[in-house]
mmCIF file of C-alpha atoms and ligand atoms in Angstrom:
data_model
loop_
_atom_site.group_PDB
_atom_site.id
_atom_site.type_symbol
_atom_site.label_atom_id
_atom_site.label_comp_id
_atom_site.label_asym_id
_atom_site.label_seq_id
_atom_site.Cartn_x
_atom_site.Cartn_y
_atom_site.Cartn_z
ATOM 1 C CA MET A 1 152.149 52.747 47.141
ATOM 2 C CA ALA A 2 152.486 51.438 43.600
ATOM 3 C CA ASP A 3 150.391 53.156 40.947
ATOM 4 C CA VAL A 4 150.636 53.927 37.226
ATOM 5 C CA PHE A 5 153.527 56.347 37.828
ATOM 6 C CA THR A 6 155.775 53.959 39.781
ATOM 7 C CA SER A 7 157.706 52.792 36.729
ATOM 8 C CA LEU A 8 158.735 56.327 35.696
ATOM 9 C CA VAL A 9 162.143 56.445 37.391
ATOM 10 C CA GLY A 10 164.097 59.677 37.690
ATOM 11 C CA GLN A 11 161.038 61.832 36.848
ATOM 12 C CA GLU A 12 159.909 62.863 40.327
ATOM 13 C CA GLY A 13 159.135 66.461 39.327
ATOM 14 C CA ALA A 14 157.012 65.569 36.308
ATOM 15 C CA VAL A 15 155.250 62.786 38.236
ATOM 16 C CA ALA A 16 154.276 65.136 41.074
ATOM 17 C CA ALA A 17 152.843 67.568 38.501
ATOM 18 C CA MET A 18 150.948 64.796 36.684
ATOM 19 C CA ARG A 19 149.347 63.588 39.919
ATOM 20 C CA GLN A 20 147.991 67.100 40.468
ATOM 21 C CA TYR A 21 146.871 67.657 36.857
ATOM 22 C CA ALA A 22 145.039 64.331 36.749
ATOM 23 C CA LYS A 23 142.651 65.580 39.436
ATOM 24 C CA ASN A 24 141.709 68.707 37.528
ATOM 25 C CA PRO A 25 142.761 68.359 33.884
ATOM 26 C CA VAL A 26 142.892 70.979 31.100
ATOM 27 C CA HIS A 27 142.425 70.359 27.332
ATOM 28 C CA ALA A 28 146.001 69.828 26.222
ATOM 29 C CA TYR A 29 149.380 68.805 27.593
ATOM 30 C CA LEU A 30 152.745 68.919 25.872
ATOM 31 C CA PHE A 31 155.326 66.431 27.161
ATOM 32 C CA SER A 32 158.905 67.222 26.200
ATOM 33 C CA GLY A 33 162.179 65.465 26.917
ATOM 34 C CA PRO A 34 165.180 63.862 25.224
ATOM 35 C CA VAL A 35 165.088 60.459 23.495
ATOM 36 C CA GLY A 36 165.016 57.737 26.127
ATOM 37 C CA SER A 37 163.321 59.879 28.748
ATOM 38 C CA SER A 38 160.328 57.522 28.376
ATOM 39 C CA LEU A 39 157.975 60.105 26.858
ATOM 40 C CA HIS A 40 155.623 57.404 25.600
ATOM 41 C CA ASP A 41 155.482 55.645 29.002
ATOM 42 C CA ALA A 42 154.820 58.961 30.722
ATOM 43 C CA VAL A 43 151.980 59.804 28.340
ATOM 44 C CA MET A 44 150.343 56.392 28.777
ATOM 45 C CA ALA A 45 150.646 56.601 32.576
ATOM 46 C CA PHE A 46 149.067 60.052 32.559
ATOM 47 C CA ALA A 47 146.299 58.846 30.226
ATOM 48 C CA ALA A 48 145.554 56.048 32.719
ATOM 49 C CA ALA A 49 145.463 58.567 35.565
ATOM 50 C CA LEU A 50 142.985 60.675 33.577
ATOM 51 C CA GLN A 51 140.656 57.746 32.857
ATOM 52 C CA CYS A 52 140.888 55.914 36.206
ATOM 53 C CA PRO A 53 138.288 56.926 38.824
ATOM 54 C CA ASN A 54 141.105 56.811 41.397
ATOM 55 C CA ASN A 55 143.528 58.900 39.310
ATOM 56 C CA GLY A 56 145.722 56.009 38.231
ATOM 57 C CA CYS A 57 145.583 53.290 40.900
ATOM 58 C CA GLY A 58 147.306 50.881 38.481
ATOM 59 C CA GLU A 59 145.066 48.035 39.613
ATOM 60 C CA CYS A 60 141.589 48.580 38.201
ATOM 61 C CA ASP A 61 140.307 47.374 34.802
ATOM 62 C CA ILE A 62 140.458 50.886 33.376
ATOM 63 C CA CYS A 63 144.142 51.318 34.272
ATOM 64 C CA ARG A 64 144.919 47.908 32.740
ATOM 65 C CA LEU A 65 142.973 48.714 29.591
ATOM 66 C CA VAL A 66 144.799 52.024 29.122
ATOM 67 C CA LEU A 67 148.276 50.688 29.867
ATOM 68 C CA SER A 68 147.825 47.776 27.449
ATOM 69 C CA GLU A 69 146.765 50.425 24.881
ATOM 70 C CA ASN A 70 143.328 48.906 24.414
ATOM 71 C CA ASP A 71 141.122 51.744 25.684
ATOM 72 C CA ALA A 72 138.680 52.585 22.875
ATOM 73 C CA ASP A 73 138.548 56.225 24.047
ATOM 74 C CA ILE A 74 142.261 56.709 23.516
ATOM 75 C CA TYR A 75 143.475 57.389 20.008
ATOM 76 C CA VAL A 76 147.203 57.262 19.269
ATOM 77 C CA ALA A 77 147.641 59.116 15.978
ATOM 78 C CA GLN A 78 149.792 57.311 13.403
ATOM 79 C CA ARG A 79 152.220 58.972 11.060
ATOM 80 C CA ALA A 80 153.121 57.356 7.719
ATOM 81 C CA GLY A 81 155.965 59.627 6.603
ATOM 82 C CA VAL A 82 158.842 61.549 8.152
ATOM 83 C CA SER A 83 156.597 64.474 9.089
ATOM 84 C CA TRP A 84 152.939 64.813 10.085
ATOM 85 C CA ARG A 85 150.587 65.183 7.125
ATOM 86 C CA ILE A 86 147.555 67.454 7.173
ATOM 87 C CA ASP A 87 145.122 64.569 6.510
ATOM 88 C CA GLU A 88 146.591 62.652 9.481
ATOM 89 C CA LEU A 89 145.902 65.640 11.730
ATOM 90 C CA ARG A 90 142.394 66.031 10.304
ATOM 91 C CA GLU A 91 141.719 62.405 11.231
ATOM 92 C CA ALA A 92 142.975 63.141 14.767
ATOM 93 C CA ASP A 93 140.719 66.200 14.843
ATOM 94 C CA ARG A 94 137.706 64.149 13.709
ATOM 95 C CA ILE A 95 138.299 61.645 16.485
ATOM 96 C CA SER A 96 138.795 64.412 19.041
ATOM 97 C CA ARG A 97 135.159 65.406 18.359
ATOM 98 C CA ARG A 98 133.820 61.980 19.319
ATOM 99 C CA ARG A 99 131.976 61.623 22.564
ATOM 100 C CA PRO A 100 133.824 59.177 24.837
ATOM 101 C CA LEU A 101 132.207 55.736 25.246
ATOM 102 C CA GLY A 102 133.262 55.393 28.870
ATOM 103 C CA SER A 103 132.875 57.767 31.783
ATOM 104 C CA GLY A 104 136.327 59.299 31.242
ATOM 105 C CA PHE A 105 137.686 61.424 28.404
ATOM 106 C CA GLN A 106 138.249 61.117 24.682
ATOM 107 C CA ILE A 107 142.037 61.259 24.615
ATOM 108 C CA VAL A 108 144.059 61.985 21.471
ATOM 109 C CA ILE A 109 147.789 61.248 21.604
ATOM 110 C CA LEU A 110 150.082 62.866 19.048
ATOM 111 C CA GLU A 111 153.763 62.087 19.346
ATOM 112 C CA GLU A 112 156.718 64.048 17.972
ATOM 113 C CA VAL A 113 154.635 67.137 17.212
ATOM 114 C CA GLU A 114 157.806 69.012 16.224
ATOM 115 C CA LEU A 115 157.255 67.133 12.955
ATOM 116 C CA THR A 116 154.171 69.278 12.240
ATOM 117 C CA THR A 117 156.499 72.181 11.505
ATOM 118 C CA THR A 118 158.709 70.344 9.004
ATOM 119 C CA GLY A 119 158.247 68.846 5.522
ATOM 120 C CA THR A 120 156.950 70.371 2.312
ATOM 121 C CA SER A 121 153.521 71.293 3.669
ATOM 122 C CA PRO A 122 153.761 71.813 7.444
ATOM 123 C CA SER A 123 150.637 70.768 9.290
ATOM 124 C CA ALA A 124 151.025 72.781 12.500
ATOM 125 C CA ALA A 125 148.104 75.085 11.607
ATOM 126 C CA ALA A 126 145.709 72.108 11.504
ATOM 127 C CA LEU A 127 146.867 70.992 14.939
ATOM 128 C CA LEU A 128 146.553 74.506 16.314
ATOM 129 C CA LYS A 129 142.955 74.639 15.111
ATOM 130 C CA SER A 130 142.126 71.407 16.977
ATOM 131 C CA LEU A 131 143.681 72.812 20.134
ATOM 132 C CA GLU A 132 141.666 76.013 19.859
ATOM 133 C CA GLU A 133 138.326 74.238 19.557
ATOM 134 C CA THR A 134 138.666 71.224 21.797
ATOM 135 C CA PRO A 135 135.358 69.724 22.998
ATOM 136 C CA THR A 136 134.794 69.662 26.777
ATOM 137 C CA ARG A 137 135.439 65.957 27.284
ATOM 138 C CA THR A 138 138.492 65.744 25.019
ATOM 139 C CA ILE A 139 142.139 65.952 26.051
ATOM 140 C CA PHE A 140 145.135 66.174 23.715
ATOM 141 C CA LEU A 141 148.421 64.658 24.885
ATOM 142 C CA LEU A 142 151.316 65.806 22.710
ATOM 143 C CA THR A 143 154.993 64.915 22.880
ATOM 144 C CA ALA A 144 158.105 66.540 21.437
ATOM 145 C CA GLU A 145 161.762 65.763 21.857
ATOM 146 C CA ASP A 146 162.366 69.471 22.050
ATOM 147 C CA VAL A 147 160.221 72.551 21.588
ATOM 148 C CA PRO A 148 161.633 74.718 18.774
ATOM 149 C CA PRO A 149 160.389 78.334 18.402
ATOM 150 C CA ALA A 150 158.207 77.186 15.463
ATOM 151 C CA LEU A 151 156.207 75.234 18.030
ATOM 152 C CA ASP A 152 155.621 78.217 20.344
ATOM 153 C CA THR A 153 152.000 78.870 19.369
ATOM 154 C CA ILE A 154 151.125 75.190 19.851
ATOM 155 C CA ALA A 155 153.000 75.084 23.149
ATOM 156 C CA SER A 156 151.136 78.201 24.320
ATOM 157 C CA ARG A 157 147.836 76.250 24.068
ATOM 158 C CA CYS A 158 149.164 73.455 26.295
ATOM 159 C CA VAL A 159 150.342 72.866 29.807
ATOM 160 C CA GLU A 160 153.954 71.788 29.448
ATOM 161 C CA LEU A 161 155.464 68.805 31.244
ATOM 162 C CA LYS A 162 159.226 68.450 31.009
ATOM 163 C CA LEU A 163 160.899 65.070 31.423
ATOM 164 C CA LYS A 164 164.578 64.611 32.181
ATOM 165 C CA GLY A 165 167.085 62.461 30.316
ATOM 166 C CA LEU A 166 168.098 59.505 32.469
ATOM 167 C CA GLY A 167 171.663 59.120 33.723
ATOM 168 C CA PRO A 168 173.486 55.762 33.647
ATOM 169 C CA ASP A 169 173.055 55.447 37.433
ATOM 170 C CA ASP A 170 169.257 55.874 37.244
ATOM 171 C CA ILE A 171 169.114 53.278 34.493
ATOM 172 C CA ALA A 172 171.401 50.775 36.210
ATOM 173 C CA GLU A 173 169.382 51.104 39.426
ATOM 174 C CA LEU A 174 166.153 50.409 37.609
ATOM 175 C CA LEU A 175 167.581 47.402 35.761
ATOM 176 C CA VAL A 176 168.758 45.909 39.058
ATOM 177 C CA ARG A 177 165.324 46.556 40.532
ATOM 178 C CA GLU A 178 163.892 44.649 37.572
ATOM 179 C CA GLY A 179 166.070 41.667 38.412
ATOM 180 C CA ALA A 180 169.245 42.189 36.383
ATOM 181 C CA ASP A 181 172.677 41.286 37.642
ATOM 182 C CA VAL A 182 174.626 44.352 38.884
ATOM 183 C CA VAL A 183 177.570 44.042 36.477
ATOM 184 C CA ALA A 184 175.352 43.434 33.444
ATOM 185 C CA ALA A 185 173.094 46.335 34.502
ATOM 186 C CA ARG A 186 176.054 48.735 34.710
ATOM 187 C CA SER A 187 177.477 47.843 31.319
ATOM 188 C CA ALA A 188 174.047 47.937 29.646
ATOM 189 C CA ALA A 189 173.313 51.310 31.284
ATOM 190 C CA SER A 190 176.574 52.833 30.085
ATOM 191 C CA ALA A 191 176.026 51.523 26.539
ATOM 192 C CA ALA A 192 172.427 52.771 26.390
ATOM 193 C CA ASN A 193 173.157 56.477 26.046
ATOM 194 C CA GLY A 194 170.312 57.537 28.341
ATOM 195 C CA ASN A 195 167.750 55.381 26.588
ATOM 196 C CA LEU A 196 165.957 53.121 29.065
ATOM 197 C CA ARG A 197 164.383 50.818 26.524
ATOM 198 C CA ARG A 198 167.710 50.272 24.782
ATOM 199 C CA ALA A 199 169.235 49.456 28.191
ATOM 200 C CA ARG A 200 166.479 46.891 28.844
ATOM 201 C CA ILE A 201 167.345 45.215 25.554
ATOM 202 C CA LEU A 202 171.098 45.331 26.091
ATOM 203 C CA VAL A 203 170.843 43.790 29.542
ATOM 204 C CA ARG A 204 169.413 40.645 27.918
ATOM 205 C CA ASP A 205 172.241 40.673 25.423
ATOM 206 C CA ALA A 206 175.003 38.207 26.294
ATOM 207 C CA GLU A 207 177.067 39.320 23.299
ATOM 208 C CA LEU A 208 177.332 42.976 24.311
ATOM 209 C CA ALA A 209 180.867 42.715 25.746
ATOM 210 C CA GLN A 210 181.979 40.838 22.670
ATOM 211 C CA ARG A 211 180.653 43.549 20.354
ATOM 212 C CA ILE A 212 182.486 46.247 22.312
ATOM 213 C CA ALA A 213 185.680 44.178 21.993
ATOM 214 C CA GLN A 214 185.078 43.716 18.269
ATOM 215 C CA TRP A 215 184.834 47.468 17.658
ATOM 216 C CA ARG A 216 187.872 48.143 19.812
ATOM 217 C CA SER A 217 189.937 45.575 17.886
ATOM 218 C CA VAL A 218 189.445 47.417 14.582
ATOM 219 C CA PRO A 219 192.615 49.596 14.694
ATOM 220 C CA GLU A 220 194.706 46.573 15.601
ATOM 221 C CA ARG A 221 193.307 44.445 12.804
ATOM 222 C CA LEU A 222 193.358 46.922 9.926
ATOM 223 C CA ASN A 223 196.585 46.056 8.106
ATOM 224 C CA GLY A 224 196.524 48.332 5.109
ATOM 225 C CA THR A 225 194.875 45.942 2.648
ATOM 226 C CA PRO A 226 191.434 46.753 1.205
ATOM 227 C CA ALA A 227 190.483 43.065 1.563
ATOM 228 C CA THR A 228 190.893 43.248 5.344
ATOM 229 C CA SER A 229 188.905 46.490 5.494
ATOM 230 C CA ALA A 230 186.057 44.911 3.541
ATOM 231 C CA ALA A 231 186.123 41.788 5.719
ATOM 232 C CA LEU A 232 185.912 43.898 8.888
ATOM 233 C CA ALA A 233 182.989 45.905 7.503
ATOM 234 C CA THR A 234 181.142 42.660 6.696
ATOM 235 C CA GLU A 235 181.884 41.193 10.111
ATOM 236 C CA ILE A 236 180.533 44.272 11.892
ATOM 237 C CA ALA A 237 177.412 44.338 9.725
ATOM 238 C CA ARG A 238 176.776 40.711 10.721
ATOM 239 C CA SER A 239 177.130 41.570 14.429
ATOM 240 C CA LEU A 240 174.525 44.302 13.943
ATOM 241 C CA ASP A 241 172.125 41.679 12.584
ATOM 242 C CA GLU A 242 172.741 39.551 15.662
ATOM 243 C CA ALA A 243 172.479 42.511 18.033
ATOM 244 C CA ILE A 244 168.879 43.031 17.059
ATOM 245 C CA ALA A 245 167.786 39.534 18.187
ATOM 246 C CA PRO A 246 167.043 40.488 21.838
ATOM 247 C CA LEU A 247 164.880 43.388 20.629
ATOM 248 C CA GLN A 248 162.923 41.080 18.336
ATOM 249 C CA GLN A 249 162.429 38.654 21.189
ATOM 250 C CA MET A 250 161.184 41.463 23.421
ATOM 251 C CA GLN A 251 158.749 42.614 20.740
ATOM 252 C CA ASP A 252 157.464 39.059 20.290
ATOM 253 C CA GLU A 253 156.823 38.853 24.029
ATOM 254 C CA GLU A 254 155.011 42.194 23.984
ATOM 255 C CA MET A 255 152.800 41.040 21.137
ATOM 256 C CA GLU A 256 151.984 37.793 22.948
ATOM 257 C CA LEU A 257 151.048 39.752 26.048
ATOM 258 C CA ARG A 258 148.720 41.992 24.019
ATOM 259 C CA ILE A 259 147.091 38.973 22.395
ATOM 260 C CA ARG A 260 146.525 37.412 25.813
ATOM 261 C CA GLU A 261 145.110 40.645 27.251
ATOM 262 C CA SER A 262 142.786 41.146 24.288
ATOM 263 C CA ARG A 263 141.491 37.606 24.781
ATOM 264 C CA GLU A 264 140.923 38.174 28.491
ATOM 265 C CA MET A 265 138.904 41.242 27.601
ATOM 266 C CA GLY A 266 136.787 39.204 25.194
ATOM 267 C CA GLN A 267 138.211 40.646 21.978
ATOM 268 C CA ARG A 268 138.977 38.318 19.113
ATOM 269 C CA SER A 269 142.209 40.014 18.085
ATOM 270 C CA VAL A 270 144.551 42.871 18.993
ATOM 271 C CA SER A 271 142.729 45.921 17.642
ATOM 272 C CA ASN A 272 145.671 47.932 16.355
ATOM 273 C CA ARG A 273 148.008 45.085 15.447
ATOM 274 C CA LYS A 274 149.140 46.595 12.127
ATOM 275 C CA ASP A 275 150.100 49.888 13.785
ATOM 276 C CA ILE A 276 152.034 48.053 16.473
ATOM 277 C CA GLU A 277 153.921 46.018 13.897
ATOM 278 C CA ALA A 278 154.822 49.166 11.953
ATOM 279 C CA GLN A 279 156.015 50.737 15.184
ATOM 280 C CA PHE A 280 158.152 47.630 15.906
ATOM 281 C CA LYS A 281 159.785 47.972 12.479
ATOM 282 C CA ARG A 282 160.583 51.627 13.109
ATOM 283 C CA GLU A 283 162.042 50.676 16.453
ATOM 284 C CA GLN A 284 164.300 48.063 14.840
ATOM 285 C CA ARG A 285 165.613 50.635 12.388
ATOM 286 C CA ARG A 286 166.301 53.081 15.165
ATOM 287 C CA PHE A 287 167.972 50.365 17.236
ATOM 288 C CA ARG A 288 170.444 49.587 14.433
ATOM 289 C CA ILE A 289 171.387 53.246 14.209
ATOM 290 C CA ASP A 290 171.836 53.482 17.989
ATOM 291 C CA GLU A 291 173.906 50.326 17.959
ATOM 292 C CA LEU A 292 176.115 51.666 15.179
ATOM 293 C CA ARG A 293 176.525 54.969 16.988
ATOM 294 C CA PHE A 294 177.467 53.094 20.133
ATOM 295 C CA GLY A 295 180.064 51.082 18.182
ATOM 296 C CA LEU A 296 181.564 54.277 16.781
ATOM 297 C CA THR A 297 181.909 55.603 20.335
ATOM 298 C CA ALA A 298 183.738 52.419 21.379
ATOM 299 C CA LEU A 299 186.046 52.867 18.394
ATOM 300 C CA THR A 300 186.728 56.511 19.296
ATOM 301 C CA ASN A 301 187.561 55.425 22.843
ATOM 302 C CA GLU A 302 190.069 52.926 21.477
ATOM 303 C CA TYR A 303 191.817 55.563 19.355
ATOM 304 C CA ARG A 304 191.766 57.908 22.331
ATOM 305 C CA ALA A 305 193.446 55.249 24.477
ATOM 306 C CA ARG A 306 196.111 54.821 21.779
ATOM 307 C CA MET A 307 196.678 58.546 21.742
ATOM 308 C CA THR A 308 197.147 58.691 25.521
ATOM 309 C CA GLU A 309 199.491 55.734 25.351
ATOM 310 C CA GLY A 310 201.532 57.468 22.654
ATOM 311 C CA LEU A 311 201.703 60.672 24.696
ATOM 312 C CA GLU A 312 202.720 58.912 27.896
ATOM 313 C CA GLY A 313 205.272 56.642 26.256
ATOM 314 C CA SER A 314 206.997 59.251 24.167
ATOM 315 C CA GLY A 315 210.198 61.073 24.832
ATOM 316 C CA VAL A 316 210.656 64.371 22.976
ATOM 317 C CA HIS A 317 212.298 62.767 19.941
ATOM 318 C CA ASP A 318 210.287 59.597 19.726
ATOM 319 C CA ALA A 319 209.106 59.902 16.145
ATOM 320 C CA ARG A 320 207.111 56.684 16.151
ATOM 321 C CA ALA A 321 205.050 57.657 19.185
ATOM 322 C CA GLU A 322 204.486 61.087 17.693
ATOM 323 C CA TYR A 323 203.281 59.521 14.464
ATOM 324 C CA ARG A 324 200.925 57.294 16.415
ATOM 325 C CA VAL A 325 199.401 60.246 18.277
ATOM 326 C CA GLY A 326 198.854 62.154 15.030
ATOM 327 C CA ALA A 327 197.348 59.144 13.261
ATOM 328 C CA SER A 328 194.968 58.429 16.166
ATOM 329 C CA MET A 329 193.800 62.026 16.143
ATOM 330 C CA LYS A 330 193.043 61.841 12.424
ATOM 331 C CA ALA A 331 191.267 58.514 12.907
ATOM 332 C CA ILE A 332 189.046 60.078 15.580
ATOM 333 C CA GLY A 333 188.123 62.754 13.039
ATOM 334 C CA VAL A 334 187.169 60.087 10.490
ATOM 335 C CA VAL A 335 184.996 58.252 13.028
ATOM 336 C CA SER A 336 183.232 61.414 14.079
ATOM 337 C CA GLU A 337 182.487 62.206 10.407
ATOM 338 C CA ALA A 338 180.927 58.730 10.079
ATOM 339 C CA SER A 339 178.836 59.446 13.164
ATOM 340 C CA ARG A 340 177.582 62.662 11.560
ATOM 341 C CA ARG A 341 176.651 60.817 8.355
ATOM 342 C CA LEU A 342 174.630 58.386 10.442
ATOM 343 C CA SER A 343 172.170 61.185 11.239
ATOM 344 C CA SER A 344 171.438 61.734 7.547
ATOM 345 C CA ASN A 345 169.887 58.373 6.716
ATOM 346 C CA VAL A 346 172.958 56.972 4.976
ATOM 347 C CA ASP A 347 173.146 53.348 3.769
ATOM 348 C CA GLU A 348 174.685 51.263 6.557
ATOM 349 C CA THR A 349 176.877 48.976 4.375
ATOM 350 C CA LEU A 350 178.227 51.944 2.461
ATOM 351 C CA LEU A 351 179.021 53.785 5.681
ATOM 352 C CA LEU A 352 180.900 50.817 7.185
ATOM 353 C CA ASN A 353 182.896 50.191 4.009
ATOM 354 C CA ASP A 354 183.863 53.857 3.653
ATOM 355 C CA LEU A 355 184.819 54.024 7.299
ATOM 356 C CA MET A 356 187.092 50.973 7.232
ATOM 357 C CA LEU A 357 188.757 52.114 3.995
ATOM 358 C CA SER A 358 189.452 55.568 5.417
ATOM 359 C CA LEU A 359 190.760 54.168 8.702
ATOM 360 C CA MET A 360 193.088 51.819 6.831
ATOM 361 C CA GLU A 361 195.481 54.743 6.383
ATOM 362 C CA PHE A 362 196.011 55.251 10.093
HETATM 363 ZN ZN1 LIG B 1 142.863 52.589 38.137
#
């Protein structure tokens, strides 16, 4: 039977636990799992199960209200910077002391709580305090990509729920179930790196195969002139701009849906529209980085293929093949360095230009 948990594919263990917990909840839960394991979806589904009188039927008004993120008793804390600030956690604490308007709980959702232990003035102590003095009808739902030792005291106040990263087969199966063509679903799933939402975007993306081909053509097209390197960097940057179009379209559709739902529920506008738009922007930034990382993987695969070719084709004294193997190995090193720089918030144009110039030598 379909309920709020049906859409959480590949998470049977966590779903079974959530069904039990929803019947007899405690004050705080900590959801952990890798990027793309649908942490946010899992939290919202569980929140619906907590509020719904039937533990998450997926059909009643309460379930709909929660899943469309319009339940006034659910507060999703917003973070302005790269780590959680103390005043942001105090605001969450203030709201956690409100009495719920409905017959369910006051729910406070705080995502990426590992970011309470980082930054110049870590805010974990403020969060810990809220968890120690939670009012009876309040439930905290926290998420973390992983649980570092610095988070141990917070984790010890929560019931932990671990989600799994999704494999390409899980993702492809789900995409097909959602109506995608089998071939498109497979290639989107393998390009999504375990991230279901990215896969859903890529499956709408007719240009995906072309972008893979573009990255793989780089070694062939670099001819030793800086002008060609610069042109390739520009061309790839332009493809990145185009790659983001399906995501923007998906976000537009989501916003339209929220507007329609708010209207149906008699509200004049979407209550947290600004927050949603900020979240969309963050998602676009993250998407570009994922897309770039994916391109670098395609490029590595191309150099790897060249290396294998060189190895297979070479006799013992074939100097040219030997040179090719050595050059491909060095190129792979350069690409992997670029991939590392990607994690440190580097300027995208600069990264692409540097990369093409360095690869020119091989
Ligand atoms: Zn329901």
